Structure formats: structure tokens, C-alpha cells
XYZ file of C-alpha atoms in Angstrom:
343
model
C 0.000 0.000 0.000
C 2.867 2.354 0.851
C 4.462 1.654 -2.545
C 1.201 2.488 -4.329
C 0.890 5.768 -2.405
C 4.505 6.603 -3.208
C 4.039 6.043 -6.946
C 0.787 8.042 -6.922
C 2.604 10.909 -5.221
C 5.353 10.822 -7.850
C 2.787 10.830 -10.665
C 0.912 13.753 -9.116
C 4.121 15.726 -8.652
C 5.090 15.036 -12.267
C 1.658 16.140 -13.440
C 1.750 19.433 -11.563
C 5.370 20.123 -12.502
C 4.444 19.875 -16.193
C 0.979 21.415 -16.232
C 1.442 23.891 -13.390
C 4.738 25.241 -14.633
C 4.771 28.758 -16.061
C 6.683 29.034 -19.339
C 8.438 32.388 -19.547
C 9.425 33.361 -23.083
C 11.630 36.430 -23.388
C 11.800 37.828 -26.915
C 14.112 40.579 -28.169
C 12.223 43.108 -30.278
C 14.056 45.208 -32.888
C 11.102 47.585 -33.394
C 11.432 51.105 -31.933
C 9.382 51.822 -28.820
C 5.798 53.014 -29.425
C 6.007 52.017 -33.090
C 3.078 50.014 -34.571
C 5.146 46.835 -34.236
C 5.979 47.516 -30.587
C 2.331 48.245 -29.744
C 0.903 45.219 -31.571
C 3.443 42.767 -30.151
C 2.702 43.887 -26.598
C -1.011 43.352 -27.283
C -0.190 39.866 -28.539
C 1.735 39.111 -25.342
C -1.396 39.960 -23.337
C -3.466 37.693 -25.598
C -1.060 34.779 -25.052
C -1.285 35.254 -21.303
C -5.094 35.198 -21.504
C -5.266 32.204 -23.867
C -3.058 30.081 -21.599
C -4.455 31.354 -18.284
C -1.035 32.712 -17.435
C 0.819 29.473 -18.208
C 2.730 31.027 -21.141
C 4.098 34.474 -20.426
C 5.505 36.304 -23.412
C 7.743 39.304 -22.716
C 9.188 41.576 -25.402
C 12.465 43.326 -24.606
C 13.631 46.316 -26.640
C 16.717 45.260 -28.584
C 18.295 48.713 -28.148
C 18.924 47.874 -24.482
C 20.743 44.715 -25.601
C 23.003 46.352 -28.186
C 20.616 46.212 -31.157
C 20.219 43.102 -33.312
C 23.941 42.309 -33.276
C 23.972 42.324 -29.474
C 20.899 40.102 -29.355
C 22.558 37.517 -31.600
C 25.638 37.486 -29.347
C 23.512 36.931 -26.244
C 21.669 34.042 -27.868
C 24.659 32.308 -29.455
C 27.370 32.851 -26.817
C 25.770 30.723 -24.104
C 28.115 28.143 -22.578
C 27.243 24.433 -22.707
C 24.760 23.569 -19.971
C 23.634 27.164 -19.515
C 20.257 28.526 -20.576
C 20.062 31.553 -22.820
C 18.583 34.696 -21.208
C 16.514 35.052 -24.391
C 14.284 32.417 -25.958
C 13.965 34.152 -29.300
C 13.563 37.435 -31.084
C 11.946 39.461 -33.811
C 14.711 39.513 -36.400
C 15.304 41.294 -39.692
C 17.277 39.614 -42.524
C 20.728 40.230 -40.927
C 19.629 38.554 -37.694
C 17.909 35.652 -39.442
C 20.989 35.117 -41.610
C 23.295 35.123 -38.570
C 21.243 32.374 -36.919
C 20.433 30.378 -40.072
C 22.822 31.213 -42.941
C 21.531 28.294 -45.040
C 18.008 29.772 -45.138
C 18.934 32.221 -47.906
C 16.737 34.917 -46.355
C 18.561 37.694 -48.225
C 17.080 36.337 -51.446
C 13.808 38.044 -50.499
C 15.666 41.378 -50.298
C 16.964 41.460 -53.873
C 16.075 44.959 -55.172
C 12.838 45.136 -57.178
C 12.343 41.350 -57.086
C 9.234 41.713 -54.889
C 7.272 44.907 -55.561
C 4.184 44.859 -53.339
C 2.787 43.379 -50.141
C 0.544 41.138 -52.250
C 3.579 39.734 -54.071
C 5.425 39.202 -50.787
C 2.467 37.267 -49.355
C 2.345 35.082 -52.478
C 6.082 34.374 -52.295
C 5.995 33.483 -48.591
C 2.982 31.207 -49.128
C 4.696 29.354 -51.966
C 8.372 29.344 -50.929
C 8.307 30.122 -47.195
C 8.271 26.452 -46.212
C 11.741 25.891 -47.638
C 13.146 28.836 -45.684
C 11.347 27.740 -42.502
C 12.837 24.245 -42.747
C 16.361 25.670 -42.889
C 15.685 27.907 -39.879
C 14.195 24.980 -37.951
C 17.342 22.942 -38.609
C 19.316 25.831 -37.113
C 17.292 25.524 -33.893
C 14.430 27.995 -34.282
C 10.756 27.868 -35.138
C 9.346 30.596 -37.380
C 6.199 31.628 -35.532
C 5.312 34.160 -38.197
C 6.659 36.369 -40.980
C 5.888 40.004 -41.549
C 7.102 43.011 -43.501
C 8.538 45.775 -41.310
C 8.674 48.201 -44.212
C 10.070 48.922 -47.639
C 13.769 49.665 -47.875
C 14.769 52.924 -49.494
C 17.572 55.479 -49.460
C 17.825 58.632 -47.345
C 20.466 61.159 -48.408
C 21.992 64.534 -47.553
C 21.762 65.745 -51.168
C 19.412 65.228 -54.151
C 19.627 61.927 -56.046
C 18.237 61.603 -59.570
C 19.672 58.245 -60.602
C 21.330 55.121 -59.287
C 24.629 56.546 -60.566
C 24.107 59.628 -58.356
C 23.415 57.404 -55.365
C 26.608 55.419 -55.890
C 28.671 58.608 -55.599
C 27.582 59.073 -51.981
C 28.984 57.442 -48.860
C 26.179 55.153 -47.685
C 25.617 53.253 -44.432
C 22.898 51.101 -42.920
C 20.315 52.130 -40.329
C 18.799 49.380 -38.224
C 20.215 46.625 -40.428
C 23.745 46.412 -39.061
C 25.472 43.536 -40.769
C 28.701 42.971 -42.703
C 26.806 41.006 -45.349
C 24.779 44.039 -46.401
C 27.935 46.131 -46.345
C 29.666 43.658 -48.681
C 26.590 43.287 -50.886
C 26.204 46.994 -51.574
C 29.957 47.365 -52.051
C 29.829 44.578 -54.649
C 27.108 46.568 -56.440
C 29.405 49.580 -56.705
C 28.196 51.581 -53.706
C 30.583 53.588 -51.514
C 29.667 51.852 -48.276
C 30.788 52.880 -44.804
C 30.488 50.663 -41.757
C 28.687 52.798 -39.158
C 26.636 51.334 -36.316
C 23.176 52.763 -35.709
C 24.206 54.458 -32.459
C 26.869 56.439 -34.361
C 24.832 57.206 -37.481
C 23.414 60.601 -36.444
C 26.896 61.819 -35.558
C 28.307 60.534 -38.851
C 25.563 62.236 -40.890
C 26.568 65.568 -39.337
C 30.290 65.058 -39.911
C 32.065 66.505 -42.951
C 33.816 63.198 -43.590
C 30.909 61.032 -42.468
C 28.189 59.252 -44.373
C 26.062 61.113 -46.893
C 23.101 58.805 -46.694
C 21.748 55.519 -45.412
C 19.302 52.764 -46.318
C 16.466 51.844 -43.998
C 12.686 51.585 -43.689
C 10.523 54.681 -42.994
C 9.486 53.578 -39.496
C 13.046 53.125 -38.241
C 14.495 56.140 -40.063
C 11.892 58.492 -38.613
C 11.418 56.975 -35.146
C 15.167 57.032 -34.459
C 15.423 60.682 -35.515
C 17.859 60.093 -38.393
C 15.696 62.029 -40.848
C 16.593 65.253 -39.013
C 19.984 65.063 -40.694
C 18.974 64.331 -44.312
C 17.444 66.388 -47.115
C 16.138 63.801 -49.594
C 14.401 60.419 -49.727
C 13.951 58.063 -52.672
C 10.211 57.439 -52.349
C 10.186 53.954 -53.881
C 9.829 50.365 -52.720
C 13.333 49.035 -53.321
C 12.672 45.769 -51.471
C 10.708 44.489 -48.466
C 12.484 44.012 -45.163
C 11.087 40.671 -44.055
C 11.079 40.079 -40.324
C 10.415 36.839 -38.504
C 9.374 36.055 -34.959
C 11.674 33.185 -33.997
C 11.413 31.064 -30.855
C 13.945 28.369 -30.039
C 12.801 24.844 -30.860
C 13.209 23.716 -27.229
C 11.065 26.573 -25.935
C 8.341 26.140 -28.562
C 8.261 22.380 -27.949
C 7.715 23.046 -24.226
C 4.478 24.932 -24.941
C 1.490 22.572 -24.427
C 0.005 21.489 -27.758
C -3.510 22.338 -26.562
C -2.629 26.055 -26.601
C -0.742 26.265 -29.888
C -3.692 26.628 -32.325
C -5.078 29.617 -30.399
C -1.615 31.130 -29.917
C -0.858 30.870 -33.635
C -4.255 32.376 -34.455
C -3.346 35.322 -32.218
C -0.034 35.668 -34.072
C -1.770 35.527 -37.460
C -4.234 38.241 -36.428
C -1.353 40.421 -35.260
C 0.479 39.909 -38.555
C -2.609 40.774 -40.589
C -3.130 43.994 -38.627
C 0.504 44.986 -39.094
C 0.536 44.202 -42.816
C -2.767 45.999 -43.358
C -1.492 49.137 -41.642
C 2.002 49.066 -43.177
C 1.174 51.014 -46.325
C -0.515 53.757 -44.329
C 2.134 53.873 -41.591
C 4.977 54.071 -44.137
C 3.118 56.855 -45.943
C 2.532 58.701 -42.660
C 6.228 58.573 -41.757
C 7.173 59.878 -45.219
C 4.588 62.656 -44.987
C 5.979 63.652 -41.595
C 9.453 63.847 -43.125
C 8.108 66.011 -45.941
C 6.413 68.361 -43.453
C 9.772 68.759 -41.727
C 11.445 69.849 -44.962
C 12.704 66.584 -46.471
C 12.231 66.274 -50.248
C 10.602 63.084 -51.552
C 11.902 61.841 -54.891
C 9.002 59.857 -56.344
C 9.887 57.512 -59.187
C 7.348 57.279 -62.013
C 6.810 54.060 -64.002
C 9.544 54.891 -66.505
C 12.063 55.784 -63.798
C 11.177 52.652 -61.838
C 11.892 50.537 -64.915
C 15.293 52.212 -65.310
C 16.196 51.740 -61.627
C 15.029 48.114 -61.704
C 17.081 47.458 -64.850
C 20.195 49.055 -63.353
C 19.808 47.082 -60.136
C 19.302 43.878 -62.143
C 22.793 44.297 -63.610
C 24.130 44.753 -60.079
C 22.304 41.646 -58.849
C 23.949 39.483 -61.495
C 27.365 40.633 -60.261
C 26.267 40.411 -56.637
C 25.164 36.771 -56.703
C 28.574 35.833 -58.068
C 30.619 37.724 -55.473
C 28.581 37.489 -52.238
C 27.543 33.970 -51.257
C 24.384 34.696 -49.241
C 21.721 34.361 -51.917
C 19.933 31.180 -52.901
C 20.269 31.577 -56.675
C 17.919 28.679 -57.393
C 15.265 30.213 -55.138
C 15.877 33.635 -56.693
C 15.245 32.279 -60.186
C 12.121 30.419 -59.044
C 10.673 33.539 -57.396
C 11.528 35.683 -60.403
C 9.814 33.259 -62.792
C 6.793 32.878 -60.506
C 6.262 36.635 -60.145
C 6.866 37.301 -63.846
C 4.072 34.864 -64.707
C 1.868 36.328 -61.982
C 2.281 39.880 -63.324
C 1.479 38.743 -66.868
C -1.745 37.126 -65.677
C -3.065 40.304 -64.071
């Protein structure tokens, strides 16, 4: 009888240790504070807490306090054997995703003028996203969702009328700090400078500093960098695809009964963000214009010229910088070409 009671006690303890345990998931968030992304993700965290009755607690930590995306990657990957990472995942842009899963070929989605609208991006992720997800999963992370944080463009301290003009300027990155991007733009003939985001404002004001940067409207405006520029290329060069990644071990620890509702919450958040992206990007650009920044809008003919010029660069780029999945690039290009013809 004592043995039976002992085994029952062990079973009960095991049950409560599994089902009574609170799963704390700390996620680094690259979005600026009070931005649409920051607001929506915090709402989602509250939804997860409600769905699971407090058993899964999602906390988003501003990546700026961790040293931006580069610092987040270091914290996640520099954990000693046997130790647990202080972070269980993050919202990452292409540089961060590539650092964690270089075989995923995430930069392929950022080839200039390959993807030209949110509708096209959704189609591409629906058709080809599984392949990228599999590579990220093999690297140890589950893609909880994709989203577009904005359309990359160029912000400069002088007028730019052509791609040739742009290549004469010293250009840096804003919010996408990564040597791969630096090498990629250099391979395309740009005069790139390696300047971290925390030094960018100072560099823009320096005589020998950068004369422009590439970023998305939300980040460029929210971080105050547009105070130091005069012109913006108002065109969708490429989407900046972000992914919410959670480590496989952490995601596997979440009870299966909750996952459908949690993923539905994520999907609703993504749809709200994507639906508001066009308007939020336009609002940021309008705010820049009100503050004296000139918007260079490319008409259909100019867009065709820019796309053609960038296409020549891409051919050279894929040969010199080994971060693009050329097979995937060709498949996407063919798929979207056929899609555009059918419209």
C-alpha cells in the first residue's frame, strides 16, 4: 500500500510540474518603442497570457537595451554548454535571421525590385516560405510568423536623380547592421561605410561622415535620423522581411492544446501589421516632408530604369557574395513574372 501511495505521489508531482509550470518566453524586439510593431506585439503578449491562463508568459524586450540586433545575436549564441540563454527568441530582420540560419537564404527576399508589393510578398511566402522555414528549424528555431517591417529605401543629404548619383555618396545602414549588407552593396558599386546605428546621427553631421543611409521609414523616422537628411527616394526598393523566432526547445515546451489559439493570435497580429504598413509608411514619409525633407518619387519609366540598373548589379552580386539562394531567386523571379502577366 505504501508503494502504491509513493508512486501516486510521484505521478501527481510530475503532473503538476508539467501542467502547473509557467513558461516564460523572453523575446528581443528590434522595433522602436511606441512604433506600430511595438504596440501590436505587446497586445499579442497579453493575448497569449489570456489564452493560456497565465501558463505562457511572453515578454518583449527592446533590442536597443541589448546592443541592437547584433547584441541580441551574441547573447543568444554565446551561451556556454549547460547554460540557458537569457533570451528564448527574437523578432529579427534579414541580418539577424541570416546570422542564426545562414543556409536559409533569407537575403534572397531582399533582392532589389524582385518583390514589388505586399501582395507579391504574401504570395512568395505562401509558396516558398516552407523551404526557408525548414532551414531555420534545422538551425534551432521555429518561425512563428513572418511580416514586412517596411520597404527599404535610401535617405540622403543631397538630391539623387539616378542610381549613378546614389553610388557617388557614402552610404551606411540604419537598423540593419550587418557585414553582409555592407559587402553586398559594395559589390554593387556603392561607396559603403560601416557605421553602427548608435553612431549614425553623428556621422551624418560630420564633414567626412556618411552622406546617406538605407532603412525603412518607421526606423528612419522613429530614431530621428531624418533630421539630418534632405532627400528620400520614395520607392519600394525591397521588403524588409522580419520573422518572430522562438527556439525549438522553448516552442516544444508549450502545451500542444494552446498552440492553435496562440498561432491564431499571431496571425491576427500579422494581418493587422501588414494591413497598416502602407498607411504607416506613408505617414512617416509625410511627416518627413512636413519637416522639410524632399521626396523623390519615381514614375513608371524611372522605376523601370532603376530596376534594370539594379538587375545588372544583382547578377554581379550573386557571383561575389555567397548569401543568396540563386535557385530560389530564379524560381521567385519566374513565378512573379508569370503572376504579373496574368493580371
